[in-house]
PDB file of C-alpha atoms and ligand atoms in Angstrom:
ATOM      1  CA  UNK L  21     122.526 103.500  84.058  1.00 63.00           C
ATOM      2  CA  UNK L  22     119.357 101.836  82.744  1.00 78.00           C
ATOM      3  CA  UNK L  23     116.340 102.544  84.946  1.00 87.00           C
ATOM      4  CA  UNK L  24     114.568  99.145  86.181  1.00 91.00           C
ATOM      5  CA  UNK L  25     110.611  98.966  85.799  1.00 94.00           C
ATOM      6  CA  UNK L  26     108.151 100.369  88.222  1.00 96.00           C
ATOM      7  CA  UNK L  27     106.978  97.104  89.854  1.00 97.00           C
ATOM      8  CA  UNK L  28     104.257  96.243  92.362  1.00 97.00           C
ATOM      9  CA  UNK L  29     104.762  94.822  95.796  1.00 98.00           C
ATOM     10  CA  UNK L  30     102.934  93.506  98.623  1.00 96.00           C
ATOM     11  CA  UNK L  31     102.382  94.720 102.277  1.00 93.00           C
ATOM     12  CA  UNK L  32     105.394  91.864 103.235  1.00 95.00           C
ATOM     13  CA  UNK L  33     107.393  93.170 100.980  1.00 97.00           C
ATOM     14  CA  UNK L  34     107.222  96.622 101.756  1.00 97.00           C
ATOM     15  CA  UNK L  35     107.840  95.439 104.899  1.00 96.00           C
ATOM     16  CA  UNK L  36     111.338  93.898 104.071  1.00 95.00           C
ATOM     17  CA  UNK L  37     112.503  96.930 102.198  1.00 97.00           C
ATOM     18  CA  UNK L  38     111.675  99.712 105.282  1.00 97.00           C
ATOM     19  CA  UNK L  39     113.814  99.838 108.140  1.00 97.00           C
ATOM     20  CA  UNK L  40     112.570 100.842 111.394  1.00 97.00           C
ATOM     21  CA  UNK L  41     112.853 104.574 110.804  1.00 96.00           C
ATOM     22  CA  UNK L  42     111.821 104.307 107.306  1.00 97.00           C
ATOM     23  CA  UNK L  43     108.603 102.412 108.397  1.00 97.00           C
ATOM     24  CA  UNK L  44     107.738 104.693 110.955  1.00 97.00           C
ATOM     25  CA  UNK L  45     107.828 107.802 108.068  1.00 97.00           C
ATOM     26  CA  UNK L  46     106.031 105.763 105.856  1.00 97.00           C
ATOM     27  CA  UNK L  47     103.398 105.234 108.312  1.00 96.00           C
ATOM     28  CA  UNK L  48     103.144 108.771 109.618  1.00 96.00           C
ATOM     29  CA  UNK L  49     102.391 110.120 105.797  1.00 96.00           C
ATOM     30  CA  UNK L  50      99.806 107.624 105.321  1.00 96.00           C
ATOM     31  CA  UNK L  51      98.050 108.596 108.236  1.00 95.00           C
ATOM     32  CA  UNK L  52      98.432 112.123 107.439  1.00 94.00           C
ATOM     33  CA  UNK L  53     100.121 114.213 105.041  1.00 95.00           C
ATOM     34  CA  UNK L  54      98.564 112.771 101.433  1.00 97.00           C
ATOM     35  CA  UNK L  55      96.875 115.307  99.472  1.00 97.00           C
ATOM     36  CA  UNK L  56      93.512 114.631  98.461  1.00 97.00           C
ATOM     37  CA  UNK L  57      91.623 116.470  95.597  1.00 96.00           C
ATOM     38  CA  UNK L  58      88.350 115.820  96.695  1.00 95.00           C
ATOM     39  CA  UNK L  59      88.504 116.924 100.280  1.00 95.00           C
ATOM     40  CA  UNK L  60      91.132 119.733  98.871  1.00 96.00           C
ATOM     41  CA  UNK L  61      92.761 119.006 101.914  1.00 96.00           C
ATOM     42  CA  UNK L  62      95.105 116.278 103.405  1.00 95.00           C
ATOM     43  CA  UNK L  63      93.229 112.845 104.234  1.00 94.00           C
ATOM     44  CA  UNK L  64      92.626 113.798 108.163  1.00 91.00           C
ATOM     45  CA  UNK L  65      91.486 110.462 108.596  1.00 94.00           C
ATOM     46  CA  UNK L  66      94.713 108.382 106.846  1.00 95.00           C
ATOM     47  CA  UNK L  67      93.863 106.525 103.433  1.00 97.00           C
ATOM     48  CA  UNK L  68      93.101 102.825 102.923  1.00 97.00           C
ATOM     49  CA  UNK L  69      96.604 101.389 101.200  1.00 97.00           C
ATOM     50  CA  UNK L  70      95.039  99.620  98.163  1.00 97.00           C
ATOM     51  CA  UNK L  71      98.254  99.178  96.087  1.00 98.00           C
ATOM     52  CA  UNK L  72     102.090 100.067  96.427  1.00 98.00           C
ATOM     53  CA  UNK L  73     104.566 100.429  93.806  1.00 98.00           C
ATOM     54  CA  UNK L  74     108.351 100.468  93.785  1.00 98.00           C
ATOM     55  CA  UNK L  75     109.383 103.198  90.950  1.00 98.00           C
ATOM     56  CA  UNK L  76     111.689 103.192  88.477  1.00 96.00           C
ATOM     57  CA  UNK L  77     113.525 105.289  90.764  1.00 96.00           C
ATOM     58  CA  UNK L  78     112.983 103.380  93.682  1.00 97.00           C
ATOM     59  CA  UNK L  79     110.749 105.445  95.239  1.00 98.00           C
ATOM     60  CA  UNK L  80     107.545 104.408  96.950  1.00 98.00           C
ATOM     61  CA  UNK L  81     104.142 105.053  94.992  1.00 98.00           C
ATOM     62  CA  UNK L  82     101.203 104.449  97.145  1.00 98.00           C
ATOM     63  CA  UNK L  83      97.878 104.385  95.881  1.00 98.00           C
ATOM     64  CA  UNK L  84      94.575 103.930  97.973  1.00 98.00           C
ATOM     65  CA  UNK L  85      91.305 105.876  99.369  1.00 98.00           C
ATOM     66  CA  UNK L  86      90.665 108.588 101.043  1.00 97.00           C
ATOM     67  CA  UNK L  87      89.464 107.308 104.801  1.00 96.00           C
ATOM     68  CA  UNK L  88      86.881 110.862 104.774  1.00 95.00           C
ATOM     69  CA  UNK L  89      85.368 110.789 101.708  1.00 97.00           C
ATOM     70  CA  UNK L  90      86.646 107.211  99.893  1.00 97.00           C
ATOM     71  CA  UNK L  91      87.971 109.282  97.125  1.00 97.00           C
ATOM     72  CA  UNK L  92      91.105 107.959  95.309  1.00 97.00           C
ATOM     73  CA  UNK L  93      94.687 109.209  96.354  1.00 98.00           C
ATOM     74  CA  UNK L  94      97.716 108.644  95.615  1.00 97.00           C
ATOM     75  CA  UNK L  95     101.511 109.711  97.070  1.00 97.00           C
ATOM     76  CA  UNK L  96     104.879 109.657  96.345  1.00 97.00           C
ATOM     77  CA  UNK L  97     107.034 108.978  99.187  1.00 97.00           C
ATOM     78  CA  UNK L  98     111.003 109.286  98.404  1.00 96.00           C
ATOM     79  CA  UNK L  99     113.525 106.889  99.659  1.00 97.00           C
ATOM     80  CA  UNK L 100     115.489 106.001  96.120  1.00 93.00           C
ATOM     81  CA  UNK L 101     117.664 109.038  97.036  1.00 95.00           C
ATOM     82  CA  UNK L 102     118.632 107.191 100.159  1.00 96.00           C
ATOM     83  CA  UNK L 103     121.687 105.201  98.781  1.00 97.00           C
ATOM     84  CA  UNK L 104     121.441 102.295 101.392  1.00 96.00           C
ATOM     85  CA  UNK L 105     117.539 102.063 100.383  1.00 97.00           C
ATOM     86  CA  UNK L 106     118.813 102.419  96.684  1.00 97.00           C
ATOM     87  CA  UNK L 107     120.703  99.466  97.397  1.00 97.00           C
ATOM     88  CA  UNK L 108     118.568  97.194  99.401  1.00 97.00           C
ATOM     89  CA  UNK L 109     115.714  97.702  96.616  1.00 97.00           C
ATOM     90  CA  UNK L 110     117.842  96.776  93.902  1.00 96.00           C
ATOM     91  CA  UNK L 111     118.677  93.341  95.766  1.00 96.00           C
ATOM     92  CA  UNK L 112     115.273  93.093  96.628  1.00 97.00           C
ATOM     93  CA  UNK L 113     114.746  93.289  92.669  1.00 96.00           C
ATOM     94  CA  UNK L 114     117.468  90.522  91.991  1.00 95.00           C
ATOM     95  CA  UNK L 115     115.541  88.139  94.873  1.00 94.00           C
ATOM     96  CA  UNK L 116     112.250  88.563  92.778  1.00 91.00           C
ATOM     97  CA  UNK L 117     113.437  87.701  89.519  1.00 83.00           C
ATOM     98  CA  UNK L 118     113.957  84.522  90.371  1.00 64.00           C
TER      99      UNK L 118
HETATM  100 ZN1   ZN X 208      89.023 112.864 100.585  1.00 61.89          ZN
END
């Protein structure tokens, strides 16, 4: 199966696509378990969400700053492997195009 394009959403969208528990392990990375290189430790202060990416995989890429030393950061979190997330993203997909 052909791999769809890593695209960027918005905070709304984002938003749509997480459920309840989804959203709640979203947030709880973000505010503390991204890596960042500067610090060489996690962000112990969160990041500041500058820009958020659904992958090719369906994945979420988040990319932002640092909250302790305004470095930039960036993390992975998975949810393509989930099949209903799989799913929802792909219609979410279809709904943008046109
Ligand atoms: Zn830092």
């Amino acid at each position: 199966m052909k791999r769809p394009p890593e695209i960027r959403i918005n905070q709304f969208q984002l938003a749509v696509l997480l459920n309840d528990e989804q959203k709640n392990f979203f947030d709880a990375v973000v505010a503390g378990n991204v890596f960042c290189a500067h610090c060489g430790d996690v962000c112990n202060s969160g990041i500041t969400i500058e820009e958020v990416f659904l992958t090719d995989l369906n994945d979420i890429h988040v990319k932002g700053t640092c909250n302790t030393c305004n470095g930039k950061v960036a993390r992975l979190i998975e949810f393509g492997e989930d099949q209903e997330f799989y799913n929802k993203a792909m219609d979410f997909r279809k709904s943008i195009q046109n």
